[in-house]
XYZ file of C-alpha atoms in Angstrom:
327
model
C 144.946 73.146 15.770
C 147.673 70.790 15.222
C 147.789 67.246 14.258
C 149.153 66.395 17.424
C 146.555 68.224 19.271
C 143.783 66.407 17.409
C 145.606 63.139 18.205
C 145.388 63.743 21.866
C 141.810 65.211 21.873
C 140.798 61.865 20.080
C 142.451 59.709 22.507
C 141.328 61.659 25.448
C 137.943 61.619 24.217
C 137.996 57.906 23.416
C 139.362 57.008 26.621
C 136.697 58.815 28.506
C 133.890 57.189 26.657
C 135.438 53.688 27.257
C 135.606 54.456 30.717
C 131.919 55.727 31.054
C 130.605 52.467 29.087
C 132.514 50.076 31.422
C 130.473 51.750 34.358
C 127.184 50.957 32.859
C 127.468 47.626 33.255
C 130.443 45.808 35.498
C 130.619 42.028 34.279
C 130.555 39.297 36.755
C 133.244 37.081 37.771
C 134.694 34.829 35.238
C 132.733 31.190 35.206
C 135.920 29.141 34.395
C 139.950 29.793 33.728
C 141.363 29.562 30.229
C 143.785 26.673 30.103
C 147.432 27.398 30.119
C 148.849 27.795 26.413
C 152.564 27.688 27.168
C 155.229 30.063 26.046
C 155.322 31.395 22.302
C 158.922 32.258 21.222
C 159.639 33.467 17.542
C 161.732 31.505 15.373
C 161.796 33.552 12.232
C 162.836 37.418 12.017
C 163.122 39.083 8.658
C 164.337 42.490 7.620
C 165.461 44.858 4.788
C 169.143 45.657 4.396
C 169.179 48.007 1.554
C 168.322 45.988 -1.529
C 169.016 42.657 0.325
C 166.635 40.589 2.613
C 168.105 39.101 5.670
C 166.279 36.228 7.467
C 167.448 35.113 10.768
C 166.433 31.332 11.586
C 166.437 30.096 15.406
C 168.351 26.642 15.413
C 167.889 26.033 19.191
C 166.627 27.606 22.342
C 168.762 25.308 24.739
C 169.697 26.677 28.161
C 173.264 25.860 29.215
C 175.208 26.039 32.559
C 177.166 29.197 32.832
C 178.369 31.643 31.663
C 181.287 30.886 33.980
C 183.723 28.788 33.519
C 182.640 28.686 29.831
C 183.541 32.286 29.716
C 185.783 33.985 31.933
C 187.468 30.952 32.902
C 190.575 33.040 33.465
C 189.200 34.925 36.279
C 187.250 34.246 39.451
C 183.843 32.838 39.300
C 182.421 35.540 41.561
C 183.812 38.206 39.127
C 181.613 36.895 36.525
C 178.845 36.460 38.715
C 179.044 40.146 40.003
C 178.728 41.196 36.178
C 175.652 38.837 35.827
C 173.941 40.089 38.826
C 174.561 43.833 37.746
C 172.668 42.954 34.401
C 169.901 41.192 36.073
C 170.669 37.843 34.604
C 171.198 34.584 36.581
C 175.062 33.710 37.242
C 174.850 29.907 36.655
C 172.586 29.591 33.645
C 172.065 31.266 30.338
C 170.362 30.866 26.986
C 172.884 31.494 23.889
C 171.289 31.842 20.260
C 172.139 29.736 17.686
C 170.964 31.371 14.457
C 171.998 30.879 10.990
C 171.205 33.976 8.826
C 169.981 33.926 4.807
C 170.609 36.644 3.068
C 168.780 37.156 -0.405
C 170.556 39.437 -2.715
C 168.128 39.720 -5.107
C 170.222 37.403 -7.402
C 171.357 34.785 -4.992
C 170.186 33.144 -1.849
C 173.142 32.969 0.839
C 173.035 31.001 4.179
C 175.619 31.777 6.683
C 176.289 28.544 8.928
C 173.878 25.787 9.237
C 173.172 24.969 12.864
C 173.568 21.676 14.824
C 171.638 19.491 12.628
C 171.828 15.857 13.685
C 175.315 15.624 15.095
C 175.891 19.376 16.436
C 176.582 20.472 19.824
C 173.025 20.662 21.022
C 170.992 17.424 20.211
C 167.634 17.383 18.979
C 164.812 18.202 20.081
C 166.391 21.033 21.561
C 168.571 21.840 18.681
C 169.086 21.206 15.086
C 165.958 23.113 14.015
C 167.154 24.727 10.526
C 165.898 22.023 8.360
C 162.571 22.137 9.875
C 162.396 26.001 10.077
C 163.594 26.699 6.453
C 159.965 26.119 4.947
C 158.054 28.377 7.524
C 160.889 30.771 6.820
C 159.721 30.874 3.177
C 162.694 28.868 1.716
C 163.224 25.457 0.152
C 166.568 23.785 0.540
C 167.009 23.798 -3.265
C 166.693 27.426 -3.148
C 169.837 28.117 -1.491
C 172.588 29.099 -3.857
C 175.553 29.561 -1.515
C 176.411 28.205 1.965
C 179.020 30.129 3.860
C 180.735 28.315 6.857
C 182.273 30.685 9.166
C 184.179 27.981 10.793
C 184.352 24.120 11.424
C 182.550 23.708 14.811
C 179.584 21.165 14.713
C 176.864 23.743 15.521
C 177.962 25.630 12.373
C 178.083 22.910 10.087
C 175.833 20.063 11.615
C 172.773 21.151 9.436
C 174.926 20.573 6.253
C 173.295 16.994 5.930
C 169.771 15.607 6.839
C 168.956 12.080 6.810
C 172.108 11.072 4.901
C 172.031 13.523 2.146
C 172.990 17.224 1.589
C 170.196 19.564 2.820
C 171.213 22.030 0.243
C 171.891 19.884 -3.033
C 172.022 22.880 -5.512
C 174.647 24.986 -3.457
C 178.058 26.000 -3.819
C 180.101 26.341 -0.561
C 182.319 28.882 0.952
C 184.691 28.822 3.892
C 188.096 29.948 5.030
C 191.118 28.336 3.537
C 192.909 28.387 6.903
C 190.047 26.570 8.615
C 189.500 24.150 5.952
C 193.213 23.260 6.327
C 193.090 22.808 10.217
C 190.123 20.966 10.575
C 190.845 18.579 7.383
C 194.205 17.761 8.893
C 195.386 15.330 11.971
C 196.219 18.482 14.141
C 192.855 18.584 16.082
C 193.571 16.328 19.264
C 191.093 15.222 21.895
C 187.670 16.727 21.642
C 188.663 18.593 18.821
C 189.417 15.283 17.158
C 185.728 14.253 17.494
C 184.831 17.725 15.902
C 187.305 17.473 13.007
C 185.454 13.664 12.199
C 182.426 15.568 11.840
C 184.214 18.060 9.527
C 185.806 15.174 7.333
C 182.408 13.508 7.122
C 180.294 16.670 6.313
C 182.714 19.372 4.568
C 185.957 17.503 3.177
C 183.694 15.691 0.586
C 182.348 19.132 -0.609
C 185.898 20.175 -1.669
C 185.216 20.226 -5.346
C 182.197 22.632 -4.659
C 183.871 24.831 -2.247
C 185.760 28.110 -2.564
C 188.158 28.709 0.090
C 188.588 32.412 0.995
C 191.166 34.450 2.613
C 190.130 37.793 4.661
C 188.982 40.447 2.000
C 187.754 38.101 -0.394
C 184.246 38.360 -1.918
C 181.414 35.791 -1.356
C 179.158 37.463 -3.953
C 178.698 41.153 -4.576
C 178.166 42.965 -1.306
C 179.605 40.472 1.060
C 183.223 40.266 1.960
C 185.108 38.148 4.443
C 186.696 39.559 7.638
C 189.559 38.196 9.458
C 188.479 36.974 12.876
C 191.174 34.271 13.688
C 191.253 32.670 17.218
C 188.050 31.149 17.914
C 189.456 28.590 15.095
C 192.514 29.047 13.301
C 190.784 30.287 10.284
C 187.438 31.749 11.776
C 185.915 34.436 9.557
C 183.358 37.211 9.889
C 181.589 38.744 6.815
C 180.982 42.435 5.933
C 177.613 42.760 4.279
C 176.693 45.861 2.603
C 173.665 46.999 0.242
C 172.514 50.658 -0.911
C 174.453 52.188 1.970
C 173.155 49.760 4.733
C 175.717 47.630 6.182
C 175.715 44.551 8.619
C 178.500 42.600 10.021
C 178.122 38.726 10.835
C 180.510 38.111 13.107
C 180.095 34.483 13.619
C 181.402 33.410 17.179
C 183.396 36.678 18.299
C 180.936 36.713 21.143
C 178.995 33.599 23.125
C 177.147 35.607 25.758
C 175.473 39.162 25.270
C 176.991 40.480 28.682
C 179.974 38.387 29.539
C 181.731 38.150 26.187
C 181.364 42.302 25.453
C 181.769 43.599 29.038
C 185.482 41.808 29.004
C 186.695 40.929 25.700
C 189.711 39.568 27.766
C 187.632 36.842 29.303
C 188.555 33.471 27.753
C 185.963 31.264 26.152
C 186.364 27.699 26.532
C 185.315 27.314 23.024
C 188.077 29.414 21.488
C 191.133 27.217 20.255
C 193.338 30.262 20.742
C 192.263 32.025 23.831
C 194.963 34.848 23.529
C 194.384 35.565 19.799
C 190.229 35.312 20.069
C 190.281 37.850 22.910
C 192.286 40.212 20.596
C 189.886 39.513 18.017
C 187.125 40.453 20.046
C 188.534 43.565 20.962
C 189.303 44.510 17.576
C 185.911 43.588 16.308
C 183.830 45.193 19.049
C 186.038 48.429 18.471
C 185.254 48.244 14.556
C 181.360 47.609 14.857
C 181.135 50.144 17.973
C 183.163 52.993 16.195
C 181.350 52.402 12.851
C 177.823 52.274 14.668
C 177.028 49.394 12.219
C 174.498 46.472 12.756
C 175.751 43.102 13.902
C 174.547 39.483 13.371
C 176.003 37.487 16.403
C 175.588 33.834 16.018
C 175.044 33.348 19.708
C 173.397 36.528 20.771
C 169.977 35.947 22.156
C 167.593 35.490 19.110
C 166.974 37.293 16.709
C 170.621 37.515 17.205
C 170.778 41.005 15.738
C 172.067 44.144 17.601
C 174.734 47.055 18.004
C 177.584 47.481 20.295
C 178.098 50.296 22.517
C 181.606 51.253 23.867
C 181.713 51.522 27.763
C 183.798 54.072 29.874
C 185.404 51.054 31.611
C 186.870 49.801 28.628
C 184.557 47.136 27.667
C 181.333 46.985 25.734
C 177.557 46.595 25.965
C 175.016 44.746 23.435
C 172.464 46.646 22.371
C 169.750 44.292 21.023
C 168.192 45.621 17.662
C 164.712 47.154 17.892
C 163.481 49.322 14.891
C 166.768 50.741 13.442
C 166.752 48.683 10.359
C 163.081 49.391 9.685
C 163.534 52.990 9.216
């Protein structure tokens, strides 16, 4: 008799015994209802990546209006709504992730982006959780060796400072040279000028502690920058590999798990160069779908970890991670 047969027999025998026991004494009605406990949503997710250990930390669980016109503003609202309805999602509200990622290489602890902090896009208490979540995630701020900034938007640099002091006092900093040149200049105008003011307050004073990357440059052994320009002028992704296991951190190449992938040509209001960002999305999605590689997407639903599947209509589909990286 096989192990499978034994397992089945044990299950069926146990189920029959339980059913018989239940018939012996049927309990009466409950005397009182238990109190409502409220929803419980995880804020920390950890997994192995070869010899590395990765930790995803939620910085916000806010809902925003959209996805249209934040995503798909270059098409009719009804077209975006149709895609949402086809995917069993509301057409007027969505919940993006805001997910910094910590990689422990065994030699250095590297954090990718710092969330909203005190002055980001999502105000507290609905955002800016990173500083509070570090300890539950198992880290002290002074343990962070390298802070990687994929780009200069407030929801990625806002967590650099807490109560007027650097949150990561012992870290060195890494960002794209092109992005730094843009945000530290007088080129940003309008709303972008306000974002640049935060950049000048938080990032520019760190210049002497900062390494300025170009695509292809190494952050630490096993982590290398990928060109992902368009969302911001020097936006970067990162290729992370250890012991044959690979993960791509694509920063803000996508802002909605369905709309951004189904139609990479749909514009995103947050993209500074919308046409270039659309080309970058198409290239990035094609790469990770072809390579069948895991993805850390900052704005994908928490834990912001998944894969990309190519669709026959020319678009793509986000496949949330389940257990692929556990085996």
